[in-house]
XYZ file of C-alpha atoms in Angstrom:
659
model
C 128.649 123.036 108.604
C 126.983 122.071 111.905
C 125.849 125.658 112.720
C 124.381 125.932 109.226
C 122.367 122.756 109.658
C 121.181 123.792 113.105
C 119.912 127.089 111.715
C 118.175 125.321 108.834
C 116.336 123.032 111.229
C 115.464 125.949 113.522
C 114.029 127.925 110.603
C 111.972 124.951 109.420
C 110.613 124.274 112.900
C 109.843 127.954 113.500
C 108.084 128.298 110.157
C 105.907 125.249 110.883
C 105.084 126.496 114.385
C 104.032 129.932 113.099
C 101.796 128.415 110.466
C 100.232 126.022 112.967
C 99.583 128.841 115.412
C 97.917 130.991 112.766
C 95.797 128.201 111.274
C 92.079 128.899 111.192
C 89.340 127.488 109.034
C 88.295 129.588 106.042
C 84.632 128.643 106.172
C 84.953 126.933 102.764
C 84.036 123.263 102.748
C 85.342 121.215 99.822
C 83.005 118.246 99.273
C 84.507 114.768 99.260
C 84.493 112.428 96.259
C 81.354 110.664 97.480
C 79.392 113.944 97.433
C 80.928 115.623 94.359
C 79.533 114.436 90.978
C 82.790 115.427 89.265
C 84.428 112.287 90.697
C 81.723 109.881 89.518
C 82.698 107.355 86.841
C 80.559 107.528 83.681
C 79.222 104.333 82.123
C 81.546 102.431 79.814
C 84.945 103.359 81.244
C 86.048 99.804 80.428
C 86.195 100.837 76.770
C 88.531 103.779 77.406
C 92.289 103.618 77.074
C 94.302 104.257 80.266
C 95.041 107.956 80.682
C 91.976 109.098 78.759
C 90.545 112.353 80.111
C 86.899 111.962 81.104
C 86.243 115.428 82.590
C 88.133 118.581 83.456
C 87.465 121.674 85.550
C 89.256 124.478 87.376
C 89.916 123.481 90.976
C 86.889 124.297 93.170
C 89.051 126.113 95.765
C 92.533 127.679 95.822
C 95.739 125.988 96.939
C 96.832 126.756 100.482
C 99.589 126.288 103.028
C 97.466 126.950 106.112
C 93.912 125.970 105.095
C 93.029 129.659 104.932
C 95.261 131.799 102.707
C 94.982 131.331 98.938
C 98.149 130.743 96.931
C 98.355 132.312 93.486
C 99.684 130.174 90.647
C 98.404 131.017 87.179
C 95.885 128.142 87.055
C 94.899 124.960 88.870
C 93.086 122.299 86.838
C 91.597 118.994 87.854
C 91.480 116.163 85.304
C 89.359 113.054 85.841
C 91.011 110.241 83.890
C 90.769 106.511 83.357
C 93.204 104.239 85.204
C 93.015 100.890 87.028
C 93.470 99.450 90.490
C 96.057 96.896 91.639
C 94.275 93.926 90.066
C 93.452 95.629 86.764
C 89.887 96.771 87.480
C 89.142 99.969 85.460
C 88.325 103.095 87.436
C 88.671 106.881 87.287
C 90.678 109.175 89.534
C 91.787 112.818 89.589
C 95.052 114.590 88.766
C 95.580 118.145 89.992
C 97.606 120.127 87.433
C 99.147 123.394 88.629
C 100.422 125.943 86.109
C 102.803 128.675 87.363
C 103.088 132.181 85.980
C 105.725 132.300 83.217
C 105.457 128.523 82.972
C 107.903 126.310 81.113
C 105.199 124.149 79.591
C 107.735 121.586 78.393
C 108.664 120.638 81.984
C 106.388 118.406 84.078
C 107.109 117.596 87.740
C 105.064 114.692 89.143
C 104.881 114.963 92.917
C 103.974 111.982 95.104
C 101.811 113.682 97.732
C 101.572 111.464 100.803
C 98.041 111.416 102.188
C 98.732 108.461 104.531
C 95.028 107.686 104.877
C 92.462 105.103 103.750
C 89.655 107.690 103.437
C 89.015 109.268 100.023
C 88.161 112.700 101.489
C 91.880 112.907 102.364
C 92.984 112.569 98.710
C 95.385 115.273 97.425
C 92.818 116.837 95.061
C 90.983 117.896 98.242
C 93.722 118.159 100.875
C 95.812 120.633 98.820
C 92.970 123.155 98.802
C 91.476 125.681 101.182
C 88.612 123.959 102.968
C 90.090 120.529 103.611
C 89.280 118.670 106.827
C 90.769 119.778 110.146
C 92.468 116.390 110.571
C 94.149 116.730 107.176
C 95.472 120.302 107.028
C 98.977 119.218 108.042
C 99.453 117.544 104.656
C 99.209 121.008 103.084
C 102.784 121.615 104.229
C 103.756 119.513 101.218
C 102.748 122.472 99.071
C 106.140 123.880 100.128
C 107.631 121.456 97.580
C 104.922 122.416 95.085
C 105.806 126.119 95.392
C 109.527 125.386 94.951
C 108.810 123.465 91.734
C 106.398 126.125 90.436
C 109.048 128.796 90.961
C 111.292 126.784 88.633
C 108.582 127.215 86.007
C 107.641 123.529 86.059
C 104.074 122.308 85.670
C 103.248 120.313 88.812
C 101.051 117.198 88.620
C 99.660 115.509 91.726
C 97.617 112.318 91.275
C 95.022 110.932 93.659
C 97.140 107.791 93.514
C 94.971 105.802 95.923
C 92.035 106.127 93.561
C 88.381 106.703 94.427
C 88.481 104.214 97.331
C 91.760 105.533 98.834
C 93.675 102.267 98.432
C 96.539 103.510 100.590
C 99.681 101.301 100.417
C 98.427 99.316 97.409
C 101.641 99.905 95.459
C 100.585 98.771 91.960
C 97.492 100.973 92.215
C 99.641 104.011 93.053
C 102.008 103.210 90.187
C 99.248 102.877 87.590
C 97.488 106.049 88.759
C 100.742 108.039 88.615
C 101.664 106.858 85.112
C 98.139 107.383 83.782
C 98.083 110.901 85.259
C 101.127 111.702 83.101
C 99.351 110.308 80.038
C 96.384 112.537 80.843
C 98.536 115.642 81.326
C 100.343 115.088 78.031
C 96.932 114.816 76.312
C 95.619 117.974 78.040
C 97.345 120.545 75.833
C 94.053 122.128 74.731
C 93.115 122.538 78.413
C 96.361 123.221 80.275
C 98.718 124.201 77.454
C 101.250 121.528 78.465
C 103.611 120.365 75.732
C 102.939 117.011 74.088
C 106.601 115.998 74.575
C 107.707 117.358 77.964
C 110.670 116.600 80.199
C 109.123 114.587 83.053
C 110.531 113.964 86.527
C 109.111 112.177 89.581
C 109.628 113.078 93.218
C 108.396 111.661 96.503
C 109.427 111.251 100.117
C 108.079 108.642 102.561
C 104.585 107.674 101.324
C 105.252 109.713 98.185
C 108.389 107.697 97.432
C 106.273 104.542 97.733
C 104.079 105.708 94.839
C 106.982 106.931 92.711
C 108.998 103.750 93.242
C 106.126 101.574 92.041
C 105.558 103.931 89.101
C 109.252 103.539 88.209
C 109.138 99.738 88.351
C 105.894 99.508 86.346
C 106.910 102.134 83.792
C 108.752 99.830 81.315
C 105.881 97.305 81.352
C 102.799 99.522 81.610
C 103.658 102.909 80.046
C 106.948 102.559 78.148
C 106.044 105.432 75.800
C 106.438 107.971 78.628
C 109.813 109.741 78.525
C 110.750 110.144 82.180
C 114.102 111.840 82.822
C 114.523 110.669 86.418
C 112.997 110.058 89.838
C 114.115 111.242 93.278
C 112.873 109.015 96.110
C 113.674 109.382 99.811
C 112.675 107.782 103.097
C 111.678 104.703 101.135
C 109.837 101.714 102.686
C 110.320 98.808 100.263
C 108.216 96.326 102.239
C 105.063 97.370 104.111
C 104.482 93.773 105.211
C 107.694 93.879 107.198
C 106.595 97.116 108.839
C 103.424 95.465 110.135
C 105.684 93.532 112.494
C 108.526 96.013 112.906
C 106.261 98.886 114.028
C 104.020 96.703 116.182
C 103.276 98.555 119.422
C 105.437 101.558 118.471
C 104.512 105.159 117.591
C 104.543 104.390 113.860
C 101.849 101.774 114.497
C 99.505 104.678 113.733
C 99.792 103.592 110.085
C 98.801 99.960 110.725
C 95.002 100.285 110.323
C 95.093 102.666 107.318
C 97.688 100.493 105.544
C 95.717 97.259 105.986
C 92.358 98.842 105.173
C 93.804 100.664 102.170
C 95.142 97.414 100.712
C 91.807 95.687 101.398
C 90.061 98.208 99.124
C 91.784 96.569 96.140
C 91.699 92.945 97.294
C 88.198 91.666 98.287
C 89.532 88.355 99.638
C 91.831 90.228 101.993
C 88.942 92.466 103.078
C 86.997 89.328 103.999
C 89.994 87.963 105.913
C 90.202 91.163 107.956
C 86.518 90.916 108.870
C 86.949 87.329 110.033
C 90.093 87.977 112.085
C 89.383 91.305 113.780
C 88.428 91.152 117.461
C 84.731 92.165 117.463
C 85.086 94.482 120.465
C 87.760 96.540 118.675
C 86.613 96.310 115.045
C 84.727 99.627 115.070
C 87.812 101.404 116.410
C 89.994 99.785 113.736
C 87.601 100.786 110.925
C 87.586 104.381 112.115
C 90.668 104.722 109.866
C 88.283 104.613 106.875
C 86.548 107.776 108.118
C 89.426 110.073 109.066
C 92.705 111.575 107.863
C 96.320 111.346 108.957
C 96.264 113.624 112.011
C 93.403 111.664 113.591
C 95.254 108.385 113.031
C 97.546 109.219 115.952
C 94.893 107.407 117.983
C 96.525 104.146 116.810
C 100.011 104.984 118.123
C 101.631 102.260 120.242
C 98.673 99.907 119.717
C 99.918 96.309 119.388
C 98.569 94.172 116.566
C 97.160 91.790 119.178
C 94.820 94.573 120.296
C 92.923 94.347 117.000
C 93.561 90.830 115.666
C 92.770 87.466 117.194
C 96.068 85.892 116.118
C 98.215 89.002 116.372
C 101.176 89.337 114.013
C 101.291 85.567 113.457
C 98.004 85.716 111.571
C 99.599 87.774 108.808
C 101.931 84.885 107.969
C 98.990 82.832 106.754
C 99.056 82.366 102.960
C 96.221 84.724 101.999
C 97.229 87.845 103.969
C 100.927 87.221 103.380
C 100.593 86.874 99.605
C 98.290 89.866 99.262
C 100.330 92.255 101.391
C 103.565 91.161 99.718
C 102.072 91.659 96.247
C 100.632 95.046 97.180
C 103.527 96.370 99.224
C 106.874 94.857 98.158
C 109.204 96.664 95.770
C 111.877 95.054 93.654
C 109.760 92.141 92.422
C 108.767 93.615 89.056
C 112.223 94.297 87.678
C 114.471 97.357 88.025
C 113.497 100.887 87.011
C 114.686 101.897 83.560
C 114.834 105.550 84.558
C 117.669 106.970 86.716
C 117.071 107.321 90.440
C 118.377 109.669 93.097
C 117.752 107.750 96.326
C 118.337 108.996 99.858
C 117.857 107.913 103.456
C 119.474 107.943 106.894
C 120.870 105.080 108.959
C 118.785 106.361 111.877
C 115.423 106.474 110.088
C 112.839 105.406 112.648
C 110.085 104.741 110.110
C 111.775 103.400 106.954
C 114.608 101.000 107.951
C 117.714 101.764 105.935
C 118.659 98.079 105.680
C 115.572 97.429 103.552
C 116.489 100.371 101.329
C 120.002 98.904 101.039
C 118.579 95.583 99.857
C 116.427 97.308 97.241
C 119.443 99.277 96.011
C 121.549 96.135 95.689
C 118.793 94.209 93.904
C 118.089 96.974 91.399
C 121.784 97.619 90.710
C 122.475 93.961 89.996
C 119.832 94.173 87.274
C 121.337 97.188 85.529
C 119.638 100.159 87.204
C 121.183 103.645 87.423
C 120.979 104.781 91.059
C 122.831 107.518 92.925
C 122.277 106.718 96.615
C 122.930 109.241 99.392
C 123.171 106.998 102.452
C 123.402 109.432 105.328
C 125.590 107.956 108.123
C 124.248 110.511 110.627
C 121.416 108.824 112.561
C 118.602 111.238 111.707
C 114.922 110.568 112.197
C 112.520 110.136 109.284
C 111.320 113.748 109.555
C 114.763 115.292 110.049
C 116.224 113.438 107.073
C 113.502 114.962 104.899
C 114.610 118.489 105.852
C 118.300 117.641 105.636
C 118.456 115.835 102.300
C 115.571 117.038 100.131
C 117.494 120.122 98.855
C 120.073 117.783 97.292
C 117.328 115.755 95.629
C 115.825 118.967 94.265
C 119.175 120.023 92.771
C 119.434 116.615 91.076
C 115.967 117.132 89.572
C 116.969 120.588 88.349
C 119.801 118.936 86.423
C 117.374 116.480 84.799
C 115.130 119.328 83.663
C 118.220 121.124 82.332
C 119.055 118.067 80.232
C 122.368 117.348 81.954
C 123.654 113.767 81.533
C 123.835 111.369 84.461
C 126.787 109.256 85.516
C 125.680 105.730 84.547
C 125.718 102.812 86.943
C 125.264 102.722 90.711
C 127.159 104.648 93.384
C 126.745 105.622 97.020
C 127.747 108.721 98.940
C 127.546 109.947 102.519
C 127.000 113.440 101.111
C 126.330 113.834 97.408
C 127.604 116.624 95.207
C 124.014 117.718 94.815
C 123.624 118.125 98.585
C 126.777 120.249 98.676
C 125.417 122.352 95.845
C 122.118 122.652 97.687
C 123.985 124.319 100.570
C 126.204 126.529 98.394
C 123.328 127.615 96.151
C 121.027 128.293 99.090
C 118.229 125.968 97.939
C 116.708 125.854 101.415
C 116.875 129.648 101.839
C 115.289 130.201 98.430
C 112.476 127.804 99.323
C 111.873 129.630 102.614
C 111.880 132.998 100.852
C 109.551 131.862 98.073
C 107.113 130.182 100.449
C 106.970 133.164 102.792
C 106.391 135.448 99.814
C 103.632 133.195 98.470
C 101.988 132.833 101.873
C 102.409 136.204 103.574
C 102.431 138.742 100.739
C 100.419 136.585 98.333
C 102.877 136.957 95.439
C 102.095 135.355 92.130
C 103.873 132.009 91.979
C 106.289 131.341 89.148
C 109.747 132.378 87.924
C 110.247 136.140 87.763
C 111.208 137.074 84.223
C 114.297 139.295 84.071
C 115.022 138.839 87.801
C 118.109 137.018 89.063
C 116.673 134.414 91.437
C 120.020 132.954 92.472
C 120.345 132.760 96.244
C 123.734 132.288 97.876
C 123.623 130.753 101.328
C 124.157 133.869 103.498
C 125.879 131.847 106.217
C 128.699 130.565 104.015
C 128.998 133.344 101.413
C 131.742 135.258 103.319
C 133.920 132.141 103.516
C 133.668 130.715 100.022
C 134.419 131.878 96.518
C 133.810 128.464 94.996
C 131.805 128.451 91.821
C 129.529 125.597 90.897
C 132.027 124.455 88.268
C 134.613 123.983 91.025
C 132.420 121.722 93.136
C 133.333 118.023 93.295
C 131.981 115.900 90.493
C 129.682 112.920 91.185
C 131.671 109.776 91.992
C 132.441 107.282 89.297
C 130.434 104.055 89.280
C 131.522 101.744 92.052
C 134.244 99.193 91.299
C 131.663 96.445 91.691
C 129.352 97.984 89.103
C 131.437 98.490 85.929
C 129.949 100.516 83.091
C 129.584 98.333 79.970
C 131.453 99.374 76.863
C 129.356 101.110 74.176
C 127.473 98.506 72.166
C 128.291 95.669 74.555
C 125.347 93.479 75.570
C 124.060 94.022 79.093
C 123.949 90.760 81.043
C 121.519 90.653 83.963
C 120.520 87.726 86.167
C 117.191 86.069 85.670
C 114.716 87.615 88.080
C 111.096 86.439 88.146
C 108.825 89.371 87.433
C 105.335 89.880 88.761
C 103.193 90.264 85.642
C 101.258 93.491 85.241
C 97.518 93.221 84.540
C 96.602 94.217 81.033
C 94.567 97.410 80.718
C 91.059 96.973 79.389
C 90.587 97.108 76.512
C 93.659 96.622 74.374
C 94.198 99.576 72.088
C 94.025 99.142 68.358
C 97.702 99.937 67.906
C 98.893 97.301 70.350
C 96.427 94.791 68.964
C 97.661 95.242 65.434
C 101.189 94.580 66.625
C 100.068 91.250 68.021
C 97.925 90.330 65.010
C 94.579 90.660 66.797
C 91.577 92.621 65.640
C 90.058 95.117 68.061
C 87.344 97.677 67.240
C 88.960 101.150 67.247
C 87.938 103.815 69.769
C 86.644 107.003 68.213
C 89.086 109.882 68.723
C 87.803 113.386 69.373
C 89.838 116.194 71.006
C 88.835 116.926 74.587
C 87.213 120.352 74.670
C 87.802 122.830 77.464
C 84.706 122.877 79.659
C 82.337 125.820 79.387
C 81.029 125.069 82.878
C 82.890 123.850 85.983
C 81.922 120.235 85.229
C 81.497 118.945 81.696
C 81.818 115.770 79.686
C 83.391 115.504 76.214
C 81.330 114.286 73.331
C 83.824 111.523 72.577
C 86.948 109.943 74.019
C 90.565 110.613 73.176
C 92.549 107.388 73.512
C 96.003 107.572 75.024
C 99.144 105.957 73.719
C 99.062 102.174 73.244
C 99.626 100.035 76.283
C 101.428 96.718 76.261
C 99.334 93.711 77.195
C 100.513 91.643 80.138
C 99.000 88.817 82.176
C 97.107 89.144 85.457
C 98.923 89.649 88.788
C 99.266 86.384 90.712
C 98.802 86.196 94.458
C 102.357 85.191 95.302
C 105.455 87.299 95.139
C 108.894 86.300 93.897
C 111.774 86.467 96.324
C 114.241 89.332 96.356
C 117.711 88.739 94.930
C 120.344 89.338 97.558
C 123.402 87.432 96.319
C 126.848 88.900 96.735
C 128.307 90.895 93.895
C 130.285 88.564 91.571
C 132.130 91.483 90.039
C 133.762 92.385 93.318
C 134.937 88.960 94.547
C 135.294 85.512 93.035
C 135.311 82.200 94.892
C 138.518 80.148 94.327
C 138.272 76.798 92.560
C 138.114 73.729 94.809
C 141.552 71.980 95.120
C 142.068 68.541 93.608
C 142.100 65.775 96.282
C 145.623 65.006 97.425
C 147.033 68.158 95.929
C 147.799 71.235 98.038
C 145.582 74.121 97.084
C 147.397 76.855 95.240
C 147.113 80.230 96.938
C 144.600 82.513 95.276
C 145.964 85.546 93.525
C 145.395 88.653 95.617
C 142.458 90.719 94.483
C 143.068 94.458 94.714
C 140.462 96.162 96.831
C 139.208 99.643 96.214
C 140.030 101.904 99.172
C 136.929 102.231 101.323
C 135.945 105.837 101.856
C 134.928 106.924 105.320
C 132.838 109.600 106.965
C 133.087 111.664 110.133
C 132.181 109.599 113.173
C 128.564 110.013 114.222
C 128.155 111.226 117.776
C 125.621 110.209 120.389
C 123.280 107.254 120.427
C 122.530 105.472 117.228
C 125.921 106.035 115.613
C 126.964 103.671 112.911
C 127.666 100.191 114.326
C 130.834 98.255 113.802
C 130.982 96.659 110.377
C 129.894 93.024 110.552
C 132.023 90.197 109.248
C 131.026 88.107 106.290
C 128.545 85.311 107.104
C 130.153 82.032 108.174
C 128.621 80.208 105.241
C 130.294 82.495 102.707
C 133.176 81.031 100.727
C 136.177 82.645 99.154
C 138.113 85.754 100.201
C 136.681 88.135 102.748
C 134.746 91.154 101.571
C 136.181 94.571 102.400
C 135.152 95.857 105.815
C 133.235 99.097 106.166
C 135.199 101.570 108.261
C 133.670 103.167 111.330
C 133.425 106.840 111.131
C 136.747 108.105 109.742
C 135.768 109.368 106.451
C 137.282 110.155 103.186
C 136.788 113.729 102.272
C 134.704 114.151 99.190
C 135.211 110.654 97.826
C 131.540 109.916 98.068
C 131.284 106.349 99.274
C 130.068 107.168 102.767
C 132.034 104.331 104.327
C 130.298 101.713 102.201
C 132.619 99.961 99.786
C 130.283 99.588 96.851
C 127.411 97.204 96.387
C 129.335 94.393 98.085
C 129.647 96.409 101.276
C 125.923 97.026 101.303
C 125.259 93.346 100.715
C 127.367 92.508 103.760
C 125.605 94.956 105.992
C 122.076 94.308 104.735
C 122.341 90.521 104.742
C 124.182 90.210 108.063
C 121.969 92.643 109.984
C 118.609 91.652 108.543
C 118.843 88.614 106.303
C 118.647 85.926 108.974
C 116.012 87.812 110.958
C 113.787 88.200 107.902
C 114.083 84.490 107.119
C 113.316 83.510 110.711
C 110.236 85.713 110.780
C 109.030 84.437 107.458
C 109.171 87.778 105.591
C 111.621 86.406 103.052
C 112.162 82.968 101.588
């Protein structure tokens, strides 16, 4: 297995180096949103329903992997649609819709494209195309994922999820824009040909997982009519406020200025606070992040917060900045996702701490979520984990598009069945082949009709005759997360939810349900444009949207209690009477994994906190793993609670990041 992985990494690195060496500018300049009238909001968008298409056009330049060569899907459309920012202010943004040759128009793949910038000229609708800025071309490598999805026949949708002001790291904004892009795509049948009832999946890694996680949490409140089959999220950062301190003075501090400025674009009070607290001599340098893209933001690497702010990190614990950044950047406070998740990350992630991902997993699972979590015990970096684990996530998404059922409940694995299948089925090799064909020979992108596209990993083919049916099945739900009997009521703890701002205005259908009277919006089909930029004569309203109150400034605390299903505290003994010994509770055998070598290997399992009562929780073994059992050395949700709370709980409380 190790030689296979080494070759995979070598191929990925070589491919990236070749592309970087060959990169030259095409001479095409794609104008930014501030110069292109297509992006301008027309008057009266407040009266439009979220997801309403305002304009459409073919993309002004072709897709690219190297900012020069044109990729060849069947069509690339851009839809300008109505959405809203984090605090419910109506706005318009763009979704790029890519149609492959031989498309399966009933399959929609929403990709969270990380732009990692607070400048709107870095938005995906521009950065995916030939002619993007020199400091943004590196984000085009994400089109590798786009090509892989297109070759499955799926329609790919990429939203400018930061909106017209590039509100990078404003999580609710990204969630609303993603959900409204799906509403727009479903309504675009007369433009794109997409089915009105497609199978929808979400995928994102790193900054892309941030958008897709917020979309998942907001989905049941904001767009419950959307039928989403599942979401794969990796390298997840559940709390950007925490990262302001954690990455202070480190290489990942390059994201500090764009994160803070991006959030300020949605919250005027926070923008004013930044102006008042920035050191005047360094303010111009800090605000340079609003004029450049991700590659140029390396200028902020290793810069301490004290370099820019008068009070340093301590200033962000003041009520206004703390409440705003928590509201904008903390997951798990709006309730669990109602759609199944495939979640993955490494214990060695140097950008997205795995302990925060563990806490999010525990919190969501205690509220009834369905999550399959590949928790890689090998200490891989943020970038390496993306290469290592994304094939497994892609296999899981293939199963959702094929209509295969999920195993309900929550479970963890050091190596999921899907990752094993990704190796056996040669997912990485197929992606390399398809991308090289699309880039070098300029093949049309899409599934080849009548051609067997199955790729067997050439490195393991001589040593295996295993069919997919013989591969290990996904693990059963963890002992601490029992599956309720059919028809049984689901009991979940009370968790305060952050209300979602109501879209403006309320649609007639939702108003009638509540007994109110609202003037109806005239409905006229959106016509395909005769010219590159056109406006429809009337508006097509989207599906009704539930009304909810406005987002408050404060954020509810995360739930991190131990799992009651796994252990129970004994009753207190009566005074003067010897306490009866508690009946032994059988413990599920803890699976293990091969011991990680080198620095950063998995630490010894911590003991339960001294304040805990009752029997001890099962320890997590160090490195001797069960083969194929799929727990990755973590004994269920309770094991994750132990590790997450012991390693980070007290530190978060001391620093003020958690109540």
